[in-house]
Coordinates of C-alpha atoms and ligand atoms in Angstrom, one line a residue:
M1118 CA -19.0 -2.3 -0.1
I1119 CA -18.2 -5.3 -0.4
A1120 CA -19.4 -7.4 2.8
R1121 CA -17.0 -10.1 4.4
S1122 CA -19.4 -12.2 5.7
G1123 CA -21.5 -14.3 4.4
L1124 CA -19.1 -16.4 2.6
S1125 CA -21.2 -19.6 1.0
F1126 CA -23.0 -16.4 -1.4
G1127 CA -21.4 -17.4 -4.6
K1128 CA -19.9 -15.0 -7.0
I1129 CA -20.4 -10.9 -6.7
V1130 CA -21.9 -9.3 -10.1
E1131 CA -19.6 -7.8 -11.8
G1132 CA -19.8 -4.2 -12.1
D1133 CA -18.7 -0.8 -12.9
A1134 CA -15.9 -0.4 -10.0
M1135 CA -16.4 -4.0 -8.3
P1136 CA -13.9 -7.8 -8.6
V1137 CA -15.3 -10.9 -10.3
A1138 CA -14.4 -13.3 -8.4
T1139 CA -15.9 -16.0 -5.6
R1140 CA -16.4 -14.6 -2.2
D1141 CA -13.9 -17.4 -0.9
E1142 CA -11.2 -15.4 -3.1
L1143 CA -11.2 -12.0 -1.7
N1144 CA -10.4 -12.7 1.0
V1145 CA -7.2 -10.3 1.6
Y1146 CA -6.1 -11.9 4.4
D1147 CA -6.6 -15.9 2.7
S1148 CA -4.8 -14.1 -0.5
A1149 CA -2.4 -12.7 1.9
E1150 CA -1.6 -16.4 4.1
A1151 CA -1.4 -18.3 1.0
R1152 CA 1.9 -17.2 -0.9
F1153 CA 3.2 -16.7 3.4
E1154 CA 2.6 -20.3 3.1
I1155 CA 4.4 -21.4 -0.1
A1156 CA 7.1 -19.5 0.4
A1157 CA 7.9 -20.7 4.2
D1158 CA 7.8 -24.1 2.5
K1159 CA 9.7 -23.4 0.3
L1160 CA 12.6 -21.9 3.0
G1161 CA 12.0 -24.9 4.3
L1162 CA 11.0 -22.3 7.9
E1163 CA 11.3 -24.1 11.1
Q1164 CA 7.1 -25.8 12.7
G1165 CA 8.1 -23.7 15.8
I1166 CA 8.7 -19.6 14.0
Y1167 CA 6.3 -20.6 11.4
R1168 CA 3.4 -20.2 14.1
Y1169 CA 5.3 -18.1 15.3
L1170 CA 4.9 -15.3 12.2
K1171 CA 1.6 -17.1 11.0
Y1172 CA -0.5 -15.2 13.9
P1173 CA 0.1 -11.3 15.0
E1174 CA 1.3 -10.2 18.3
R1175 CA -2.1 -8.2 19.0
E1176 CA -5.3 -7.3 17.6
I1177 CA -7.6 -4.5 19.2
T1178 CA -10.6 -3.8 18.1
V1179 CA -12.0 -0.2 19.7
Y1180 CA -15.7 1.4 20.0
I1181 CA -14.9 5.1 18.9
P1182 CA -18.0 7.3 20.2
V1183 CA -18.2 10.4 18.0
S1184 CA -20.4 14.0 18.0
L1185 CA -21.3 13.9 14.6
D1186 CA -22.6 17.6 13.6
N1187 CA -25.7 17.3 13.5
G1188 CA -26.4 16.5 17.3
L1189 CA -26.1 12.9 17.7
I1190 CA -23.3 10.5 18.7
E1191 CA -22.8 8.2 16.6
V1192 CA -20.0 4.6 17.5
F1193 CA -17.8 3.7 14.6
T1194 CA -15.9 0.4 15.0
G1195 CA -12.0 0.9 14.7
Y1196 CA -8.6 -1.9 14.4
R1197 CA -5.4 -2.1 15.1
V1198 CA -3.6 -4.6 14.2
L1199 CA 0.7 -5.8 14.6
H1200 CA 2.1 -8.2 13.1
S1201 CA 5.4 -8.2 14.3
T1202 CA 7.8 -6.3 16.1
V1203 CA 10.1 -9.2 15.3
R1204 CA 13.4 -6.8 13.5
G1205 CA 11.6 -2.7 15.4
P1206 CA 9.1 -1.1 16.1
G1207 CA 5.3 -1.2 14.5
K1208 CA 4.9 0.4 11.2
G1209 CA 1.1 1.0 8.9
G1210 CA -0.5 3.0 7.4
I1211 CA -4.5 4.0 9.0
R1212 CA -7.4 2.6 6.2
F1213 CA -10.6 5.0 6.6
A1214 CA -13.3 3.2 5.0
P1215 CA -16.4 1.6 4.5
D1216 CA -15.6 -1.6 3.9
V1217 CA -12.2 -2.3 6.5
S1218 CA -12.8 -5.4 8.0
L1219 CA -10.6 -7.3 10.9
D1220 CA -8.9 -9.8 8.6
E1221 CA -8.3 -7.1 6.0
V1222 CA -6.6 -5.3 8.6
R1223 CA -4.2 -8.7 10.0
A1224 CA -3.7 -8.4 5.9
L1225 CA -2.5 -5.2 6.0
A1226 CA 0.0 -5.4 8.6
A1227 CA 1.4 -9.2 7.8
W1228 CA 1.8 -7.2 4.4
M1229 CA 4.1 -4.5 5.6
T1230 CA 6.6 -6.9 8.6
W1231 CA 7.3 -8.3 4.8
K1232 CA 7.2 -5.2 2.9
C1233 CA 10.0 -3.5 6.0
A1234 CA 12.2 -6.8 5.6
V1235 CA 11.9 -6.8 1.3
V1236 CA 14.0 -3.0 1.3
N1237 CA 15.8 -4.0 4.9
I1238 CA 14.6 -0.9 7.2
P1239 CA 14.2 -2.4 11.0
F1240 CA 10.5 -1.4 11.2
G1241 CA 7.7 -4.3 12.4
G1242 CA 4.4 -4.3 10.6
A1243 CA 1.4 -2.5 12.3
K1244 CA -1.9 -1.5 10.3
G1245 CA -5.1 0.1 11.3
G1246 CA -8.1 1.2 10.0
V1247 CA -11.7 2.3 11.4
I1248 CA -15.0 1.2 9.8
C1249 CA -17.2 4.8 8.3
D1250 CA -17.3 6.8 5.2
P1251 CA -14.9 10.1 5.0
G1252 CA -16.9 11.4 1.4
K1253 CA -19.4 11.5 4.0
L1254 CA -18.0 12.9 7.3
S1255 CA -17.7 16.8 7.6
K1256 CA -13.6 18.3 8.5
S1257 CA -14.2 18.3 11.9
E1258 CA -15.6 14.8 12.1
L1259 CA -13.2 13.1 10.2
E1260 CA -11.0 15.5 13.5
R1261 CA -13.0 14.5 16.4
V1262 CA -12.7 9.9 14.8
T1263 CA -9.2 10.4 14.8
R1264 CA -8.4 12.3 17.5
R1265 CA -11.1 9.9 20.2
Y1266 CA -9.0 6.4 18.0
T1267 CA -5.6 7.6 18.6
A1268 CA -7.2 8.4 22.7
S1269 CA -7.4 4.5 22.7
L1270 CA -4.2 3.2 20.9
A1271 CA -2.2 6.3 22.4
D1272 CA -0.6 3.3 24.8
W1273 CA -0.1 1.3 22.3
F1274 CA 0.9 3.6 19.7
G1275 CA 4.6 5.3 20.2
P1276 CA 8.3 6.5 18.2
E1277 CA 9.3 2.5 19.6
R1278 CA 6.2 0.7 19.8
D1279 CA 3.7 1.1 17.4
I1280 CA 4.4 4.3 14.1
P1281 CA 0.8 5.1 12.2
A1282 CA 0.7 7.0 8.5
P1283 CA -1.3 7.6 6.5
D1284 CA -3.1 4.3 3.3
I1285 CA -7.2 4.9 2.1
G1286 CA -9.4 7.6 3.2
T1287 CA -6.3 8.9 5.4
N1288 CA -3.7 12.0 4.9
E1289 CA -1.2 14.3 6.4
Q1290 CA -4.4 17.1 7.5
T1291 CA -5.2 13.5 9.6
M1292 CA -1.6 12.6 10.3
A1293 CA -1.3 16.5 12.3
W1294 CA -4.0 15.1 14.4
V1295 CA -2.7 12.1 15.5
M1296 CA 0.4 13.6 16.6
D1297 CA -1.1 16.4 18.0
T1298 CA -3.7 13.6 20.5
Y1299 CA -0.7 11.5 20.8
A1300 CA 1.4 14.5 22.6
M1301 CA -0.9 15.6 24.6
H1302 CA -1.9 12.7 26.4
V1303 CA 1.9 12.1 26.9
R1304 CA 2.3 15.5 28.0
Q1305 CA 5.7 16.5 25.0
A1306 CA 6.0 16.8 21.8
T1307 CA 6.6 13.6 20.0
T1308 CA 7.0 14.4 16.4
A1309 CA 8.1 10.3 15.7
V1310 CA 4.8 9.1 16.8
V1311 CA 3.8 9.3 13.1
T1312 CA 4.6 9.9 9.7
G1313 CA 3.2 11.1 6.6
K1314 CA 2.6 14.3 8.1
P1315 CA 2.7 17.9 6.7
L1316 CA 6.5 19.4 6.3
D1317 CA 5.7 22.2 9.1
L1318 CA 5.3 19.2 11.2
G1319 CA 8.3 17.4 11.3
G1320 CA 7.4 16.0 8.3
S1321 CA 10.0 14.8 5.4
Q1322 CA 10.7 16.0 2.4
G1323 CA 9.7 13.6 -0.4
R1324 CA 7.3 11.6 1.7
R1325 CA 4.1 13.2 -0.5
E1326 CA 5.8 11.5 -3.6
A1327 CA 7.8 9.1 -2.2
T1328 CA 5.2 5.1 -2.8
G1329 CA 5.2 6.5 -6.6
R1330 CA 8.4 7.5 -7.3
G1331 CA 9.2 4.3 -5.7
L1332 CA 7.1 2.4 -8.3
M1333 CA 9.0 4.7 -11.1
I1334 CA 12.4 3.7 -9.8
C1335 CA 11.1 -0.5 -10.3
C1336 CA 9.4 1.0 -13.3
N1337 CA 12.5 1.8 -15.1
K1338 CA 14.6 -1.2 -13.6
A1339 CA 12.1 -3.4 -15.1
I1340 CA 11.7 -2.3 -19.1
E1341 CA 16.2 -1.7 -18.2
K1342 CA 15.8 -5.9 -17.1
L1343 CA 13.3 -6.3 -20.3
R1344 CA 15.2 -4.2 -23.3
I1345 CA 12.7 -2.2 -22.8
K1346 CA 12.5 2.0 -24.3
R1347 CA 11.3 4.0 -22.2
G1348 CA 9.9 6.5 -24.8
E1349 CA 7.9 3.1 -26.9
C1350 CA 6.5 1.9 -23.1
R1351 CA 3.4 1.9 -22.6
V1352 CA 1.4 2.8 -19.2
I1353 CA -1.7 2.5 -17.9
V1354 CA -2.7 3.5 -14.0
Q1355 CA -5.9 1.8 -11.7
G1356 CA -6.3 4.9 -8.3
F1357 CA -5.3 8.0 -9.0
G1358 CA -5.5 9.3 -5.3
N1359 CA -1.4 9.8 -3.5
V1360 CA 0.0 7.2 -5.4
G1361 CA -1.8 6.6 -8.7
S1362 CA -1.8 10.6 -9.2
Q1363 CA 2.2 10.6 -8.1
A1364 CA 3.5 7.5 -9.5
S1365 CA 1.8 8.8 -12.8
L1366 CA 2.9 12.5 -13.0
L1367 CA 6.8 11.8 -12.3
M1368 CA 6.2 8.5 -14.9
H1369 CA 4.3 11.4 -17.7
E1370 CA 7.7 14.3 -16.6
A1371 CA 9.8 11.5 -17.0
G1372 CA 8.8 10.5 -20.8
Y1373 CA 6.9 7.5 -20.4
K1374 CA 3.5 7.7 -21.9
I1375 CA 0.4 7.4 -19.6
I1376 CA -2.0 5.8 -22.2
G1377 CA -4.9 5.3 -19.6
I1378 CA -5.7 6.1 -16.1
S1379 CA -9.2 5.5 -14.1
D1380 CA -10.1 6.0 -10.4
V1381 CA -13.3 5.2 -8.6
H1382 CA -15.1 7.1 -10.7
G1383 CA -14.1 5.8 -14.2
G1384 CA -11.6 5.7 -17.0
L1385 CA -9.5 7.3 -19.7
Y1386 CA -8.0 5.7 -22.2
N1387 CA -6.0 7.2 -25.4
E1388 CA -3.6 5.3 -27.5
K1389 CA -1.7 8.9 -27.7
G1390 CA -0.9 9.7 -23.7
I1391 CA -3.0 11.6 -21.6
D1392 CA -1.3 15.1 -20.5
I1393 CA -1.1 13.8 -16.7
A1394 CA 0.1 17.3 -15.7
K1395 CA -3.3 18.8 -17.0
L1396 CA -5.5 15.8 -15.2
Y1397 CA -3.5 16.6 -11.9
E1398 CA -5.2 20.5 -12.1
W1399 CA -8.4 18.9 -13.2
V1400 CA -9.2 16.4 -10.9
Y1401 CA -6.8 18.2 -7.8
G1402 CA -7.4 21.5 -9.1
L1403 CA -10.9 22.5 -10.3
R1404 CA -12.1 19.3 -8.4
K1405 CA -13.9 18.3 -11.2
P1406 CA -14.8 14.5 -11.7
L1407 CA -11.8 12.4 -13.8
P1408 CA -13.4 11.2 -16.3
E1409 CA -14.7 14.4 -18.0
F1410 CA -11.2 15.6 -18.1
P1411 CA -12.0 17.2 -21.7
E1412 CA -8.9 15.9 -23.3
G1413 CA -9.1 12.3 -21.6
G1414 CA -9.4 10.5 -24.6
E1415 CA -12.5 7.5 -24.7
R1416 CA -14.4 6.8 -21.1
T1417 CA -13.9 3.2 -19.7
N1418 CA -15.1 1.7 -16.4
S1419 CA -12.7 2.0 -14.0
R1420 CA -12.0 -2.2 -14.6
D1421 CA -11.8 -1.9 -18.4
I1422 CA -9.0 -0.2 -18.4
L1423 CA -6.9 -2.8 -17.1
Y1424 CA -7.1 -5.1 -20.0
R1425 CA -5.9 -3.1 -22.6
P1426 CA -2.6 -3.2 -24.6
C1427 CA -0.1 -1.4 -22.9
E1428 CA 3.9 -2.1 -21.5
I1429 CA 3.4 -2.0 -18.0
L1430 CA -0.3 -1.9 -16.4
L1431 CA -0.2 -0.2 -12.8
P1432 CA -3.4 -1.2 -10.5
A1433 CA -2.7 1.2 -7.8
A1434 CA -6.1 1.9 -6.1
T1435 CA -6.5 -1.2 -3.3
E1436 CA -7.8 -4.6 -2.9
N1437 CA -9.1 -7.6 -5.0
Q1438 CA -8.5 -5.9 -8.5
I1439 CA -6.7 -9.0 -10.9
T1440 CA -9.1 -12.8 -10.1
S1441 CA -8.5 -16.0 -11.3
E1442 CA -11.4 -14.8 -13.4
N1443 CA -10.2 -11.8 -15.4
A1444 CA -6.1 -12.6 -15.1
H1445 CA -6.2 -14.1 -18.5
R1446 CA -7.5 -11.0 -20.2
L1447 CA -4.8 -8.8 -19.0
N1448 CA -2.3 -7.1 -21.7
C1449 CA 0.7 -6.3 -20.6
K1450 CA 5.0 -7.6 -20.1
I1451 CA 4.7 -6.5 -17.0
L1452 CA 2.5 -6.3 -13.3
C1453 CA 4.1 -3.7 -11.5
E1454 CA 1.3 -3.1 -8.3
G1455 CA 1.0 0.4 -6.4
A1456 CA -2.1 -1.0 -4.5
N1457 CA -1.7 -4.0 -1.3
G1458 CA -3.4 -6.8 -2.7
P1459 CA -4.3 -5.8 -6.0
T1460 CA -3.9 -9.9 -7.5
T1461 CA -5.3 -12.6 -5.8
S1462 CA -3.7 -15.9 -4.7
Y1463 CA -6.2 -17.3 -6.9
A1464 CA -5.1 -14.8 -10.6
D1465 CA -0.6 -15.3 -9.9
K1466 CA -0.7 -19.1 -11.8
T1467 CA -2.4 -17.1 -14.9
I1468 CA -0.5 -14.9 -14.2
E1469 CA 2.9 -17.1 -14.2
E1470 CA 1.9 -19.0 -16.9
K1471 CA 0.8 -16.0 -19.5
G1472 CA 4.9 -15.1 -18.1
I1473 CA 4.8 -11.2 -17.3
F1474 CA 7.0 -9.8 -15.6
I1475 CA 5.4 -8.9 -11.9
V1476 CA 7.0 -6.5 -9.5
P1477 CA 5.0 -7.5 -6.0
D1478 CA 3.1 -5.4 -3.8
I1479 CA 5.1 -5.9 -0.9
L1480 CA 8.3 -4.7 -3.1
A1481 CA 6.7 -2.1 -5.8
N1482 CA 5.2 0.1 -3.4
A1483 CA 7.5 -0.3 -0.5
G1484 CA 8.7 4.1 -0.9
G1485 CA 6.1 4.9 0.7
V1486 CA 7.1 3.3 3.7
T1487 CA 11.1 4.1 3.2
V1488 CA 10.6 7.7 2.7
S1489 CA 8.6 6.9 6.4
Y1490 CA 11.7 4.6 7.7
F1491 CA 13.4 8.5 6.8
E1492 CA 10.8 10.6 8.6
W1493 CA 11.0 8.8 11.3
V1494 CA 14.8 8.7 11.8
Q1495 CA 14.9 12.5 10.9
D1496 CA 12.2 14.0 13.4
R1497 CA 14.4 11.6 16.2
Q1498 CA 17.2 14.1 14.9
G1499 CA 16.3 16.7 15.1
F1500 CA 17.9 17.3 11.4
F1501 CA 16.3 17.5 8.1
W1502 CA 17.2 16.9 5.2
R1503 CA 17.0 17.6 1.1
E1504 CA 14.1 16.9 -0.8
S1505 CA 16.8 15.4 -3.2
E1506 CA 19.3 13.2 -0.6
V1507 CA 15.5 11.8 -0.1
N1508 CA 15.2 11.5 -3.3
D1509 CA 19.0 10.0 -3.3
R1510 CA 18.8 7.4 -0.9
L1511 CA 15.5 6.1 -1.7
Q1512 CA 16.2 5.4 -5.8
D1513 CA 19.9 3.4 -3.8
V1514 CA 17.5 1.6 -1.2
M1515 CA 14.7 0.1 -3.9
E1516 CA 17.2 0.0 -7.0
H1517 CA 18.8 -2.3 -4.3
S1518 CA 16.3 -4.1 -3.0
F1519 CA 14.5 -4.5 -6.1
D1520 CA 18.0 -6.5 -7.6
Q1521 CA 17.9 -8.8 -5.0
V1522 CA 14.5 -9.7 -5.1
V1523 CA 15.4 -10.7 -8.5
R1524 CA 18.1 -12.4 -8.5
Y1525 CA 17.0 -14.7 -5.6
A1526 CA 13.7 -15.7 -7.7
E1527 CA 16.1 -16.3 -10.7
A1528 CA 18.9 -18.5 -8.6
H1529 CA 15.9 -20.3 -7.1
R1530 CA 13.8 -20.7 -9.9
V1531 CA 10.9 -18.8 -8.6
N1532 CA 8.5 -15.6 -9.1
N1533 CA 10.1 -12.8 -8.0
R1534 CA 6.5 -12.2 -5.5
I1535 CA 7.5 -15.7 -3.8
A1536 CA 10.4 -15.0 -4.1
A1537 CA 10.7 -11.2 -2.5
Y1538 CA 8.7 -12.8 0.7
I1539 CA 11.1 -15.5 0.5
M1540 CA 13.8 -12.7 1.3
A1541 CA 11.7 -11.1 3.4
I1542 CA 10.1 -14.4 6.2
D1543 CA 13.7 -15.7 5.8
R1544 CA 15.3 -11.7 6.9
V1545 CA 12.2 -12.1 10.0
A1546 CA 12.8 -15.5 11.1
R1547 CA 16.7 -15.3 11.4
A1548 CA 16.3 -11.5 13.7
L1549 CA 13.6 -13.8 15.7
K1550 CA 16.1 -16.9 16.0
L1551 CA 19.2 -14.0 17.2
R1552 CA 16.5 -12.8 19.8
G1553 CA 14.7 -16.2 20.9
F1554 CA 12.1 -16.1 23.2
Y1555 CA 11.1 -14.9 26.3
A1556 CA 9.6 -17.9 28.4
Ligands
NAD454 P1 -5.8 7.0 -2.2 O1 -7.8 7.2 -1.3 O2 -5.6 8.4 -2.0 O3 -6.4 7.2 -3.8 C1 -7.0 5.5 -4.1 C2 -7.2 5.8 -5.3 O4 -8.0 4.7 -5.9 C3 -8.3 7.0 -4.8 O5 -8.1 7.4 -6.9 C4 -9.6 5.9 -5.9 O6 -11.3 7.0 -7.0 C5 -9.3 5.2 -6.4 N1 -10.9 3.7 -6.4 C6 -10.5 3.3 -5.3 N2 -11.9 2.0 -5.6 C7 -11.2 1.4 -6.6 C8 -11.5 0.9 -7.7 N3 -12.4 0.2 -8.0 N4 -11.7 1.3 -10.4 C9 -10.6 2.9 -9.3 N5 -9.9 3.3 -9.0 C10 -10.5 3.2 -7.5 O7 -5.1 5.7 -1.7 P2 -3.9 5.7 -1.5 O8 -3.1 6.5 -0.7 O9 -3.3 6.6 -2.8 O10 -3.5 3.7 -1.9 C11 -4.1 3.2 -2.9 C12 -3.2 1.6 -2.8 O11 -1.5 2.4 -2.2 C13 -3.2 0.6 -1.3 O12 -4.0 -0.4 -1.3 C14 -3.4 1.8 -0.1 O13 -3.1 0.5 1.0 C15 -1.4 1.8 -1.0 N6 0.2 2.0 -1.1 C16 -0.4 3.4 -0.5 C17 0.6 3.9 0.5 C18 0.7 5.1 0.6 O14 2.1 6.4 1.0 N7 -0.1 6.1 1.1 C19 1.4 3.4 0.0 C20 1.6 1.8 0.4 C21 0.9 1.5 -0.2

């Protein structure tokens, strides 16, 4: 666990799955803010609008008393940050992890605002989290944490207010409990209050794969731009959870060569390529540790996989993996960010100097929230789409957004990350000006 307090303690010692950098650099809120500042400055954002968009609309802390299976009562801390409702209701996942902090949730909420604006869907940005270790709680304890968290926030959630979704440590089952708890409080079935639900409860076809599929669509566009042939394209993926497993499965099927993969337990490297479908069965079917996959090749640690030569590096695990201290070791042509905030702002300069083509998180992993938007639309219509329809619409949104960001970057001589931020901030600022300021 990375303590976010004690910023003056200096360097974190490099361990297997720990980020390398100074603690100052690892504050994700500062990282998010640094990019916002650069983009706002380049955009010439007026002072008032700048101030409005810099701060969240609301931050809520809840203390969640829960009876554990052993009869004792534990009190968990939870957060919900609503960054912006300028373009529509708040949208953002709920994270269950031991190192959740208000700063992290605040950064993730702001990223959601920019992400929804980059892909031009009518949502604002929000995020939630509970400090807990889901691996150490039983299913019924997790259900009680989820229900009490949702009940505490029931007045703030709603299809037109703030719509949660899954993130690290939460899944379709968690979303089903959120939906049920909310429905009990408002006394009517309300499927559109949460996305990423099971299909049987108003979930959308294609939602589980959506973030991974969106990443693949961005990679397809990036290799086309750099004239790299798919069959010759070596890919390394960090993280084998929802995002990393779905992205690598789809890319493996599509003819990319996945030569490296890791999760929190360690990594695998195989120049000949790893059979991801078999690995998926090993990890999720047989419930075996990823690094012990018999056909996986050389074993590495979770982070060293990032430094192996490849065409596409796809960090899809967690924040702060690429920092000022290790960015010079990257050996890829394309950095496609599946995780939120995998690269600190301090690493941006090195990545630019190395000429790496970056597909920034607020564009690359926006496939998830885009299909969440489709799920919300379907729930509200009560009319559900075929999977091919969902995937076609997703492809359309992702390709169009990718083209817009890259075109903007080229026209204004900024990198893709800053281009994405500028486009997003500009869209939110325009909506804000149209709405005006209510006294
Ligand atoms: P998850 O909990 O399903 O999976 C996380 C994976 O990362 C696991 O395989 C875990 O073992 C691995 N991991 C954790 N720490 C690691 C480390 N230090 N080194 C290597 N592997 C490590 O979470 P997820 O839903 O796949 O989310 C992953 C990232 O993608 C997060 O940053 C999340 O915010 C972001 N994201 C998720 C979605 C979504 O739809 N789930 C959408 C957009 C962005």
